[in-house]
Coordinates of C-alpha atoms (C1' of nucleotides) in Angstrom, one line a residue:
Chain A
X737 CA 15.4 49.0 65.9
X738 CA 13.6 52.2 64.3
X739 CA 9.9 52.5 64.5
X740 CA 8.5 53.7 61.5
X741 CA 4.9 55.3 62.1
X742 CA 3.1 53.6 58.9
X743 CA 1.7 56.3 56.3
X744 CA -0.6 55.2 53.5
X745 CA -2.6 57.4 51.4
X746 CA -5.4 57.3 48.9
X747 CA -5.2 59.6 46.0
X748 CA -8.0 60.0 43.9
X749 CA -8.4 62.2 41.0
X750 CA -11.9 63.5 41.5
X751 CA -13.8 62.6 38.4
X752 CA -17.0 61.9 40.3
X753 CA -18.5 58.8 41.9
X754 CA -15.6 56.0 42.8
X755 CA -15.3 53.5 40.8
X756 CA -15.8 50.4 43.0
X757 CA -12.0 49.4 42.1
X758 CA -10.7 52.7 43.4
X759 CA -13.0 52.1 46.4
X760 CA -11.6 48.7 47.4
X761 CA -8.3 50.3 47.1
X762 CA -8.7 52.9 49.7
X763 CA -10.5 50.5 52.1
X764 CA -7.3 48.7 51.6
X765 CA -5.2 51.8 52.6
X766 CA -8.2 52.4 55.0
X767 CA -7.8 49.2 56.8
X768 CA -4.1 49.2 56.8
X769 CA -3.8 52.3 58.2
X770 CA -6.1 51.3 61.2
X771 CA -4.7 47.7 61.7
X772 CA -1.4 49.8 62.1
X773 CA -2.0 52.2 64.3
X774 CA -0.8 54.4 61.6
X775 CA -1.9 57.7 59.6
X776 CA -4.4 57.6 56.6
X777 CA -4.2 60.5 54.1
X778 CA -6.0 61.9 51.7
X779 CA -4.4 63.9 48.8
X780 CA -6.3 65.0 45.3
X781 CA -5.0 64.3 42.4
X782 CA -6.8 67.0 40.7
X783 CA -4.7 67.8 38.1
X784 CA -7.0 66.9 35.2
X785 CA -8.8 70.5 35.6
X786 CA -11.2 69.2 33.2
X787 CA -12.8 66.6 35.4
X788 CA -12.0 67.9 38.7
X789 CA -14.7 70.2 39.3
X790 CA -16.4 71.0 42.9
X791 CA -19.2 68.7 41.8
X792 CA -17.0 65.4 41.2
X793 CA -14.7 66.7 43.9
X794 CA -18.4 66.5 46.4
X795 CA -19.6 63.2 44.9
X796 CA -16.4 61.4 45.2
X797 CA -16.1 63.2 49.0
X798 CA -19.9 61.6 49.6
X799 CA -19.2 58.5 48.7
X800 CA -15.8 58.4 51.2
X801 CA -18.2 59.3 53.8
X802 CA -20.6 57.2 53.1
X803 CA -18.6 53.7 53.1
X804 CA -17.3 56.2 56.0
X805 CA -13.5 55.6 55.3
X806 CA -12.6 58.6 57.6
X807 CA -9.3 59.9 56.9
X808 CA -6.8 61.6 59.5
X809 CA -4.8 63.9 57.3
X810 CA -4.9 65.6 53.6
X811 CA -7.4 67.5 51.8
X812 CA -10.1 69.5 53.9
X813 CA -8.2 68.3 57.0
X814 CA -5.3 69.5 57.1
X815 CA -1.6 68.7 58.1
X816 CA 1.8 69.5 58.2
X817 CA 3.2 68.2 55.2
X818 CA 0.7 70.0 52.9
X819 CA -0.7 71.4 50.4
X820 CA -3.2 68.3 49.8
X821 CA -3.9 69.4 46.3
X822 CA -2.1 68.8 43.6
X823 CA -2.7 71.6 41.4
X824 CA -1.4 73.4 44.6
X825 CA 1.8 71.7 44.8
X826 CA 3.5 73.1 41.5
X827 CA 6.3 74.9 43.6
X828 CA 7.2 71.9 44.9
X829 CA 7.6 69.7 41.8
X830 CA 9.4 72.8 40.2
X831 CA 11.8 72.9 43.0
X832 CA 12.6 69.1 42.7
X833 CA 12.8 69.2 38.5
X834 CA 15.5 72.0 39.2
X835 CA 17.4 70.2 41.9
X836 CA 17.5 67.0 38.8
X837 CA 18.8 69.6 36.1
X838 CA 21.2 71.2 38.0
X839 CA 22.8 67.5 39.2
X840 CA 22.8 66.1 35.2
X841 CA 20.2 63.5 36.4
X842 CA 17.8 65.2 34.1
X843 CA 18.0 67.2 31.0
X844 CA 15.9 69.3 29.0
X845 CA 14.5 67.7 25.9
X846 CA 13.8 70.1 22.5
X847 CA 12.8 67.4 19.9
X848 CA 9.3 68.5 18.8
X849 CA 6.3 65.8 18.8
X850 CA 6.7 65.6 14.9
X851 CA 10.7 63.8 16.0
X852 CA 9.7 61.8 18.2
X853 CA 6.4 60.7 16.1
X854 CA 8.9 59.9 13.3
X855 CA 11.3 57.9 15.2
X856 CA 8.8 55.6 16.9
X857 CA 7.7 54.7 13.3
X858 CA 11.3 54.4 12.6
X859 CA 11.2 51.9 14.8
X860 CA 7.9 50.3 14.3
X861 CA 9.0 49.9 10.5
X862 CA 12.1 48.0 11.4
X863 CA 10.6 45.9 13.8
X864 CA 13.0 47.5 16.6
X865 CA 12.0 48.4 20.6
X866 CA 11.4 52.4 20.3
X867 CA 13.1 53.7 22.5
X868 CA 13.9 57.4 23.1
X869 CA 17.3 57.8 20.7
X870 CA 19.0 60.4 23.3
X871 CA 19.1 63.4 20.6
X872 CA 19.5 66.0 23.4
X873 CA 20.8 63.5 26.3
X874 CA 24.1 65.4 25.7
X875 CA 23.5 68.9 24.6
X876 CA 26.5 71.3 25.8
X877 CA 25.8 74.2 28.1
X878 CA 26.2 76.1 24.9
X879 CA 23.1 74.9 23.2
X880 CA 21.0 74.4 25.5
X881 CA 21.5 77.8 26.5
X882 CA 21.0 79.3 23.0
X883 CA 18.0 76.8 22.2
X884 CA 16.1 78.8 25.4
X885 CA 17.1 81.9 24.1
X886 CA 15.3 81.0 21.1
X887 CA 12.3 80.6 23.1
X888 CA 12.4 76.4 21.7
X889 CA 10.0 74.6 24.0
X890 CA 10.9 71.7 26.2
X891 CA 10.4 68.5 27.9
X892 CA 12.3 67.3 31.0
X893 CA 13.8 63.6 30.7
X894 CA 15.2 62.1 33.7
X895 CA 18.5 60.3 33.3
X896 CA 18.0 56.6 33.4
X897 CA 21.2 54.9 35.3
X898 CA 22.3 51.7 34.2
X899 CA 21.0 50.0 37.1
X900 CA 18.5 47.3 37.7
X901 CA 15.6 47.6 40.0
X902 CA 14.2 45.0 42.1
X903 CA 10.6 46.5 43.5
X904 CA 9.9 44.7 46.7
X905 CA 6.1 44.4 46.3
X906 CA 4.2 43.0 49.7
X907 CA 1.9 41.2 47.7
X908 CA 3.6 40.1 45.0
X909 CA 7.0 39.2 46.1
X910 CA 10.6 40.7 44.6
X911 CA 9.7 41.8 40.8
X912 CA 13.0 42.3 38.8
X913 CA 13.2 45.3 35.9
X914 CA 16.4 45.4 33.8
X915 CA 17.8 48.7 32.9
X916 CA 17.9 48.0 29.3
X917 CA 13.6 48.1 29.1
X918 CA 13.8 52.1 30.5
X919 CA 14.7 55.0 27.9
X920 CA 14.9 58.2 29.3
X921 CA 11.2 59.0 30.1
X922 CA 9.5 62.7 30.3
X923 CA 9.1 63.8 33.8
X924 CA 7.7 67.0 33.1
X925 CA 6.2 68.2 29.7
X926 CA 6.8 71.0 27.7
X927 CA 4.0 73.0 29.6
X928 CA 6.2 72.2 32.8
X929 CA 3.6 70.4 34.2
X930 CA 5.2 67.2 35.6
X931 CA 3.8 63.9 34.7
X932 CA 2.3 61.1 36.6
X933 CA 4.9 59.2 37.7
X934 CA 6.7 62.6 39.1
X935 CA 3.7 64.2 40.6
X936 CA 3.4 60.7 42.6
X937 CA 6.7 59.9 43.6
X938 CA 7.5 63.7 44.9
X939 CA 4.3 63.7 46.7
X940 CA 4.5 59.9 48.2
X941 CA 7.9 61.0 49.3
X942 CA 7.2 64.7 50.7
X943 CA 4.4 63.2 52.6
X944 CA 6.4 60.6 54.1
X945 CA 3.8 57.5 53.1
X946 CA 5.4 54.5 54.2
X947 CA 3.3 52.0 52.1
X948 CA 1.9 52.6 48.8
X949 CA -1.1 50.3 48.8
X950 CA -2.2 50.7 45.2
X951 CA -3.8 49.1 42.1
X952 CA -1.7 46.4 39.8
X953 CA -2.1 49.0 36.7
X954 CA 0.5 50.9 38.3
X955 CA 3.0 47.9 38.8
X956 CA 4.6 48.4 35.5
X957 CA 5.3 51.9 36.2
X958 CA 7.0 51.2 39.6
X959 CA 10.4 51.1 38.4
X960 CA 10.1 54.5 36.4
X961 CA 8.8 56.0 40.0
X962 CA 11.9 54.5 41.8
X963 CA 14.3 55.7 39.6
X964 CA 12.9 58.8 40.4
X965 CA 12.8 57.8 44.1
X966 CA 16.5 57.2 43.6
X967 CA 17.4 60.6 42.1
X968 CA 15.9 62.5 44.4
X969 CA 18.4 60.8 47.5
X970 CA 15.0 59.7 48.8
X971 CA 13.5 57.0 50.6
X972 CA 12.0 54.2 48.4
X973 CA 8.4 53.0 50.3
X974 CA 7.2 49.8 50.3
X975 CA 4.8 48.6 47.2
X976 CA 1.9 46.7 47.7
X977 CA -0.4 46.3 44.3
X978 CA -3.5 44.6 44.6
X979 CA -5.2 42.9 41.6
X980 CA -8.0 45.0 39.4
X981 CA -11.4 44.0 39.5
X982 CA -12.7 42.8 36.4
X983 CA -16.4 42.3 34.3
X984 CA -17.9 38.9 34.3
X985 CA -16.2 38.8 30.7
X986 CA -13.1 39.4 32.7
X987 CA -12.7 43.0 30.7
X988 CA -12.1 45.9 32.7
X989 CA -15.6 46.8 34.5
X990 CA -16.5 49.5 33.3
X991 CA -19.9 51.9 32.8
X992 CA -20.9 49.6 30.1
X993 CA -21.6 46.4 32.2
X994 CA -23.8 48.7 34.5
X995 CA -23.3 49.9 38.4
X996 CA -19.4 50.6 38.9
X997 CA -19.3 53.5 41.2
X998 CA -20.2 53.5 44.9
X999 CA -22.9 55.9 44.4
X1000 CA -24.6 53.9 41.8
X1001 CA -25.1 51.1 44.8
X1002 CA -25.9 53.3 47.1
X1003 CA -28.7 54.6 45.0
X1004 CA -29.6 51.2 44.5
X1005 CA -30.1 50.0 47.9
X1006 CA -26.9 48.7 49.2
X1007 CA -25.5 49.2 52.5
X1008 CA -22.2 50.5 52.9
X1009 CA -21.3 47.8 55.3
X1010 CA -22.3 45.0 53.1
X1011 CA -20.3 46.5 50.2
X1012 CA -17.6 47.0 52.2
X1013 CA -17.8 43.5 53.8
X1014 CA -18.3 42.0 49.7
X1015 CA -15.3 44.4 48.3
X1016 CA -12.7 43.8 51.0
X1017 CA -13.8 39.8 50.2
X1018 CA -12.9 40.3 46.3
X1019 CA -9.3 40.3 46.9
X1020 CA -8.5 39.4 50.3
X1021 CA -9.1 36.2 52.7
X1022 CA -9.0 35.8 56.0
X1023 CA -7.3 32.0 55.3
X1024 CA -10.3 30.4 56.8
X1025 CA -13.8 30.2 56.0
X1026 CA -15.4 33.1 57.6
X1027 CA -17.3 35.8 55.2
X1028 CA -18.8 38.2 57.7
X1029 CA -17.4 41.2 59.0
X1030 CA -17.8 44.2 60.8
X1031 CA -15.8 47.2 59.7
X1032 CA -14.1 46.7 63.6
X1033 CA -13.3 43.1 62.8
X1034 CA -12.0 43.7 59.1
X1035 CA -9.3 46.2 60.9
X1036 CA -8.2 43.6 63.3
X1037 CA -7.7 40.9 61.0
X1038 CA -7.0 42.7 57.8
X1039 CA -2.9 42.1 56.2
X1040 CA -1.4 42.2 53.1
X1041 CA -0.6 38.7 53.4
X1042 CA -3.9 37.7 52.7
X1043 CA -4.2 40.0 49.8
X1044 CA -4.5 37.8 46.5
X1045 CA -3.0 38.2 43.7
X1046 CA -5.8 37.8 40.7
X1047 CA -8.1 39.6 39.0
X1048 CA -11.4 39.2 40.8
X1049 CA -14.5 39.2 38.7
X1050 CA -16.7 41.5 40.2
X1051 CA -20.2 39.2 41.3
X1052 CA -23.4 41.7 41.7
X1053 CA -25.4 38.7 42.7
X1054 CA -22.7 37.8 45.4
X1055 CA -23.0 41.5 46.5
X1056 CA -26.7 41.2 46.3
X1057 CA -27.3 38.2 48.3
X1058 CA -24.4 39.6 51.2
X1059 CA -27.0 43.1 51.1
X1060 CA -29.6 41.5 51.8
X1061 CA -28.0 39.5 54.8
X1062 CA -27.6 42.8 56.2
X1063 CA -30.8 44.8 55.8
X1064 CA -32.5 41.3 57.7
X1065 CA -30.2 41.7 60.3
X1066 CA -30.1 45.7 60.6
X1067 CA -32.2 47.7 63.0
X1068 CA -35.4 48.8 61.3
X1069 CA -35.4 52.2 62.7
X1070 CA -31.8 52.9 60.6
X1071 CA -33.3 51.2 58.1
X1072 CA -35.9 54.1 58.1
X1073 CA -33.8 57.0 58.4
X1074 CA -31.9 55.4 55.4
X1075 CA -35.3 55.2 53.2
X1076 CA -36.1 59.1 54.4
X1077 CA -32.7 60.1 53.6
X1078 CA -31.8 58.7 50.5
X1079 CA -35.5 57.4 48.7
X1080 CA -37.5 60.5 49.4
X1081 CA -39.5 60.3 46.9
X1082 CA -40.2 56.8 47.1
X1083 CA -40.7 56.7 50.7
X1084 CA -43.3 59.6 50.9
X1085 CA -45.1 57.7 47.9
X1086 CA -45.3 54.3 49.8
X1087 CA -45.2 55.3 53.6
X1088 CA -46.3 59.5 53.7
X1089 CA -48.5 60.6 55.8
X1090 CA -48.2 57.4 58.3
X1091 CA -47.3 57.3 61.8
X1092 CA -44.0 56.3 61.7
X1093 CA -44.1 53.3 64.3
X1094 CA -46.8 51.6 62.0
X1095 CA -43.7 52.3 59.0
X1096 CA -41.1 51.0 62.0
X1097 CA -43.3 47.4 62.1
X1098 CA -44.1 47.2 58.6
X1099 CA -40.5 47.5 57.9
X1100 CA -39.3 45.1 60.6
X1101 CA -41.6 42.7 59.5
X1102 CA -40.5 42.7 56.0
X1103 CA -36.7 43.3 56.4
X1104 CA -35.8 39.8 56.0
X1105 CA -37.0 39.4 52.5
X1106 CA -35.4 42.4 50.9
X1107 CA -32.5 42.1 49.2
X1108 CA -32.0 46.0 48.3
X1109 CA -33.3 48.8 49.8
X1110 CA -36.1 50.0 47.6
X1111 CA -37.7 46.1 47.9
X1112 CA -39.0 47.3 51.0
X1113 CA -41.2 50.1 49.6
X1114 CA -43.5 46.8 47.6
X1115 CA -43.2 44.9 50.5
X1116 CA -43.7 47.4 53.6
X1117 CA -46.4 49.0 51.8
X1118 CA -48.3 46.5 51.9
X1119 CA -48.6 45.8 55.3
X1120 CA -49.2 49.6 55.9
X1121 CA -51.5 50.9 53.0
X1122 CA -55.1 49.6 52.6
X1123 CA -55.0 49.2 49.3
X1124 CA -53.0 46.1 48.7
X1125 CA -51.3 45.0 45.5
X1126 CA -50.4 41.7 43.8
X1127 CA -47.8 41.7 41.6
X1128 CA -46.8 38.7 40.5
X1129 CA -48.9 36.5 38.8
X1130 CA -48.1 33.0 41.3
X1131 CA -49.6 34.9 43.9
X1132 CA -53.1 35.6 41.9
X1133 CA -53.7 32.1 40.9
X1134 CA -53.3 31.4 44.2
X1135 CA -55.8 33.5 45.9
X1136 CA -58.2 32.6 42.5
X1137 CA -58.6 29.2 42.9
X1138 CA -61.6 28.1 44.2
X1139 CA -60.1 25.8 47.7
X1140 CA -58.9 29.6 48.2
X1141 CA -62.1 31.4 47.9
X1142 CA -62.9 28.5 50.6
X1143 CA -60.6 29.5 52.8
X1144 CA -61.1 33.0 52.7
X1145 CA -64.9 32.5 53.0
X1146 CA -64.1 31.0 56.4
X1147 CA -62.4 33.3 57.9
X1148 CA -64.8 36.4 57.3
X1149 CA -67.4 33.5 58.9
X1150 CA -65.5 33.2 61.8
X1151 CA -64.3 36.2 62.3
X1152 CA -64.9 36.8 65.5
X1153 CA -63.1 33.9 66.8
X1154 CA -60.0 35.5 65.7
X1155 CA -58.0 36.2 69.2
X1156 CA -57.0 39.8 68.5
X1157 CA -55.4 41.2 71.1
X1158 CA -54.7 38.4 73.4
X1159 CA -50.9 38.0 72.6
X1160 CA -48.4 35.6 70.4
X1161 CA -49.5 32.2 72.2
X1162 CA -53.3 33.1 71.4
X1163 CA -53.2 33.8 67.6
X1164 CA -50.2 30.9 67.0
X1165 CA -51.8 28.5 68.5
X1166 CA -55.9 29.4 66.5
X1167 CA -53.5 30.0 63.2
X1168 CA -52.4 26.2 64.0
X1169 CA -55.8 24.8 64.5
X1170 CA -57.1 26.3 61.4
X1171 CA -55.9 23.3 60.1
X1172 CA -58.3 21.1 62.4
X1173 CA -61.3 23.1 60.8
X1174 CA -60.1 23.4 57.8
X1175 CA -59.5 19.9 55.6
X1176 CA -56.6 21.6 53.2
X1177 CA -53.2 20.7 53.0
X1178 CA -50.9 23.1 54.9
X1179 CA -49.9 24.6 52.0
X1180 CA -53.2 25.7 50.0
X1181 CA -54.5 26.8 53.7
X1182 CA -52.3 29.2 54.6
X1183 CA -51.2 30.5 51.2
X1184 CA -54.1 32.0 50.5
X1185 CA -54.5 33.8 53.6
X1186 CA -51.1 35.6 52.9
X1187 CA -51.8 36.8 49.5
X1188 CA -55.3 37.8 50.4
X1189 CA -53.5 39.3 54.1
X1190 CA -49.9 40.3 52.2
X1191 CA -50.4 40.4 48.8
X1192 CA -47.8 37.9 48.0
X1193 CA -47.6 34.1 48.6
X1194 CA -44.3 34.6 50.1
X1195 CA -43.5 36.7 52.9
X1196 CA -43.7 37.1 56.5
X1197 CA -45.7 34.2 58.9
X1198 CA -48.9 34.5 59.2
X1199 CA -49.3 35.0 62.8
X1200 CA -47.0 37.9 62.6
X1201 CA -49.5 39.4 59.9
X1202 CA -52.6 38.6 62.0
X1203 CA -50.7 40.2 64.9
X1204 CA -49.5 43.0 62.5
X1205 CA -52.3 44.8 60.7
X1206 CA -55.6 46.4 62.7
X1207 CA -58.6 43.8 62.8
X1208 CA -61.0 46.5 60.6
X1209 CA -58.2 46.3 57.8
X1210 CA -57.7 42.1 58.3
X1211 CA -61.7 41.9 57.3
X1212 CA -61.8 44.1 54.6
X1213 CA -58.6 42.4 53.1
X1214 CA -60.8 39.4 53.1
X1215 CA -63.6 40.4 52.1
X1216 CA -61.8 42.0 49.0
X1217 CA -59.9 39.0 48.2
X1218 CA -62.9 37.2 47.8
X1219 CA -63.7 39.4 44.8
X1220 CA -60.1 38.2 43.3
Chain B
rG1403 C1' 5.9 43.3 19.4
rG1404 C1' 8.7 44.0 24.3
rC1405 C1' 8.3 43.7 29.6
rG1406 C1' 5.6 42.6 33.9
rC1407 C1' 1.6 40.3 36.8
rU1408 C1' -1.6 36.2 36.8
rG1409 C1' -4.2 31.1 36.0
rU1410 C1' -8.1 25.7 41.7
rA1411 C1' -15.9 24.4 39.6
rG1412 C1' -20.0 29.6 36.1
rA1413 C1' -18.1 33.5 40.2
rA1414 C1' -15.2 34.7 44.8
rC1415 C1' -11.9 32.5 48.0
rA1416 C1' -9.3 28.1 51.1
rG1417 C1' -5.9 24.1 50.8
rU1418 C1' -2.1 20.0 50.4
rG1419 C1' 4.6 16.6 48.0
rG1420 C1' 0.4 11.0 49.3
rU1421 C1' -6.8 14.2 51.0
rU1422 C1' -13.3 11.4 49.0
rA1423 C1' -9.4 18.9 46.9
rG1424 C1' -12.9 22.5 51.3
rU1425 C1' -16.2 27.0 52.0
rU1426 C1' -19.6 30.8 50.1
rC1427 C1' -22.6 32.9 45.9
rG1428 C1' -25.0 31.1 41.6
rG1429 C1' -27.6 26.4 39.2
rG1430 C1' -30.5 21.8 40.3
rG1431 C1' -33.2 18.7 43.9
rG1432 C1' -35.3 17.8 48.8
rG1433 C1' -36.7 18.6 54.3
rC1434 C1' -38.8 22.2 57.6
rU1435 C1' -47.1 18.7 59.0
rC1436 C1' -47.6 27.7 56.1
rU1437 C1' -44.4 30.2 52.1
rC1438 C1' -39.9 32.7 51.0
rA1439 C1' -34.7 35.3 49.0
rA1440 C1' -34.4 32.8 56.0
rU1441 C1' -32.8 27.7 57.8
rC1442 C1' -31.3 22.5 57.1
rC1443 C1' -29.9 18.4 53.8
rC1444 C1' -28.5 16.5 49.1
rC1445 C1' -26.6 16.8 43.7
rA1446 C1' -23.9 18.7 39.4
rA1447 C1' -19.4 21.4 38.9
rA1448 C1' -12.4 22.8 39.3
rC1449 C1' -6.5 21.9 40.2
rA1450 C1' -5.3 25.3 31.9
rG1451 C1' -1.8 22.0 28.9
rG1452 C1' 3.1 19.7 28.5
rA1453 C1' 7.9 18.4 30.2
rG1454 C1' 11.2 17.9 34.5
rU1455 C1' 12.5 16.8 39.9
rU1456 C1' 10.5 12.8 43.0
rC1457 C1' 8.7 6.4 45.2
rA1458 C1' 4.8 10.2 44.7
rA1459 C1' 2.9 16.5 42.0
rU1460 C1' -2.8 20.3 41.8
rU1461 C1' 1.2 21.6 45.3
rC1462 C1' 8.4 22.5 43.5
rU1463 C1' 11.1 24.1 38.5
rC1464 C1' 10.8 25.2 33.4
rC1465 C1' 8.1 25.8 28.8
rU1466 C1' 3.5 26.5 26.2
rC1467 C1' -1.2 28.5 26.1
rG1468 C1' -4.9 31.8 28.1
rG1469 C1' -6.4 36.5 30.9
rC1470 C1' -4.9 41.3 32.4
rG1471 C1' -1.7 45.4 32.9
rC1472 C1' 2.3 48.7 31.4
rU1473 C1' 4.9 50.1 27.2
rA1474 C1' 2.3 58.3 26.2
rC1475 C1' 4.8 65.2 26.8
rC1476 C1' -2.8 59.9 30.3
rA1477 C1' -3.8 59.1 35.3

RNA sequence: GGCGCUGUAGAACAGUGGUUAGUUCGGGGGGCUCUCAAUCCCCAAACAGGAGUUCAAUUCUCCUCGGCGCUACCA
């Protein structure tokens, strides 16, 4: 039996951030391509010259990197079955749109826009199908000739055979596509820059991609792109189209219902590898009921079996909660490199100027209750700056009423028997026996020692804080809550 | 309009010809003799509708309805 060496592809056209649709699609490919052993490519579908400028062309490149879907052949990196640019490939469709005139299975189409406007209204009016009415399907040699000579613009339309196609789809099943739905469709226009569906199937087929993992949109358009397949004498690949994600109103997400591109998140303080984990989850199961993985793990188990077959509303508080499973569990110290790299500004304004291993514990402390990145900055600083801040409004009624003041009042008295210094056992066990001097319930005892301590009444334990912050800074916290 | 895909709680996914239809997020409540978005427990919440096949259908078939996509000299 032949071995085929699997070939996927992503193939963006560089319009700037990616859409987090597009992204799932080429961590798809991504984790295909690994789970195979096979080849990931990269190809840019640049040919809206508009849109495609360096700029886009570097944010869509940052975000790739970023979720770090590394690919192993295509643009920037090379290859043998090259160019990786479609504005660069124009040679090559040319070549191919002659090699479909000179057979017959294509012909050169001279009705103007204003003809073909007027027939599909034709149609429209009489309540028929349009479908392209074959005006120059049979031209002789003769006029076609003497049209050209007279300088008339064309189209290209490829010969649609009276054959059914059956698209094998790996996610979907066999979908079946009678002849009689096709007209002869434009493969290339009157510019002679080929279409789409052209563009695609010559490069899909030059490039030798064995598995065209790629959004349901383009499902419909399958059987256009295998006729062409057909034409050509070349192999068809095998189709896998994975359902679009959709806006909680189950519209397409779009700019209007806020974040959709990768960078957006990433400037909001996700992780890559908890967007990945939450995107590759919209869409795909493992069949049981794990909902954690590691990029690693994800290539082991991931299949096109367990791709579904839905739309998937896209769930920012899903996403949210996974993030913030991560950031608790990552290392602090890439945590920090992160918040230098990315929140410059922010991090200079909350942390600057601070030895970074005061930054390092303040942010290990704190980790667990963020649930983006920037969260840290309100709750880190906290811990780090003198100057502490209360922001919400439970937390000041707290340290205001007057079983609070009581508290507080007792520990600048006893100061002194605080057990800085003398380890974890020391300070847990005095914290516990707080409540043996103190008459309070647990609750209105150590509350107010975190807001006066934290600044919030929710946050990290209040050993850890006594353990934390420098003894001078502990007493002067105290003494200023007392003025709350 | 035509064609195609699709339809399990508010959301994402499991699952089965006979089950108390499961998990996670979200919502509600409670425990953790300090809180919390952490953890544990509990509650509410779904098989779109209708026929057919069958002793039996959420599960198989068909229809209807709903959602989405394609129907371009867009990608």
């Amino acid at each position: 039996m032949e071995v085929t060496m699997v070939r996927v592809r992503y193939a963006p056209s560089p319009t700037g951030h990616i859409h987090v649709g597009n992204a799932r699609t080429a961590i798809f490919n991504y984790l295909y391509a690994r789970h195979e052993g096979g080849t990931f490519v990269m190809r840019l579908d640049d040919t809206d010259l508009e849109r495609s400028t360096e700029e886009n062309i570097d944010s869509m490149l940052d975000d790739i990197h970023w979720l770090g879907l590394e690919w192993d052949e295509g643009f920037l990196k090379g290859g043998n079955l090259g160019p990786y640019r479609e504005t660069e490939r124009k040679p090559l469709y040319d070549l191919y749109l002659q090699q479909l005139l000179d057979e017959d299975k294509a012909y050169r189409c001279f009705c103007t826009k204003d003809e073909l406007e007027a027939e599909r209204r034709r149609a429209e009016a009489e309540h028929r199908i349009y479908r392209y009415g074959g005006a120059c399907a049979h031209l002789s040699a003769e006029q076609v000739e003497q049209n050209i000579t007279q300088g008339k613009p064309y189209a290209i339309r490829l010969r649609i055979p009276e054959e059914d196609v059956i698209v094998h789809d790996l996610v979907r099943g066999d979908v079946q596509f009678k002849t009689e739905e096709f007209d002869d469709f434009v493969i290339a226009r009157q510019n002679g820059i080929p279409i789409y569906n052209f563009a695609t199937v010559i490069d899909d087929a030059l490039m030798e991609i064995t598995h065209i993992i790629r959004a349901e949109e383009h499902l419909s358009n399958t059987p256009r792109q295998v006729f062409i397949y057909r034409a050509l004498n070349f192999d068809v690949p095998q189709f896998a189209h994975v359902s679009l994600i959709l806006a909680p109103d189950h519209s397409k997400l779009s700019k209007r219902h806020g974040a959709v591109s990768v960078g957006e998140y990433r400037l909001e303080g996700y992780l890559p590898e908890a967007l990945i984990n939450y995107l590759v989850l919209l869409g795909w199961s493992p069949k049981d009921d794990r909902e954690f993985f590691t990029v690693d793990e994800l290539i082991k188990e991931f299949s096109l079996e367990g791709v579904g077959k839905s739309g998937a509303v896209f769930d920012k508080k899903k996403l949210t909660w996974m993030n913030h499973m991560y950031l608790g569990r990552k290392d602090a110290v890439a945590i920090l490199t992160i918040l230098k790299e990315d929140f410059a500004e922010q991090y200079a304004a909350a942390f600057g100027g601070l030895p970074e291993d005061k930054t390092l514990a303040a942010i290990n402390l704190t980790k667990g209750n963020a649930q983006v990145l920037p969260d840290l900055f309100a709750l880190a600083r906290n811990i780090v700056q003198p100057d502490i801040v209360i922001t919400d409004e439970k937390s000041q009624e707290v340290i205001a009423s007057p079983e609070a003041k009581q508290v507080v009042q007792y520990l600048v008295d006893h100061f002194d028997a605080i057990p800085f210094g003398q380890g974890n056992d020391a300070m847990s066990s005095w914290v516990e026996d707080l409540r043996n001097q103190i008459p309070l319930p647990a609750k209105k005892l150590y509350s107010p020692i975190r807001v006066a301590l934290f600044g919030s009444k929710d946050g990290p334990e209040i050993v850890k804080l006594f353990l934390m912050l420098e003894p001078a800074s502990i007493r002067e916290r105290l003494q200023k809550a007392l003025a709350l």
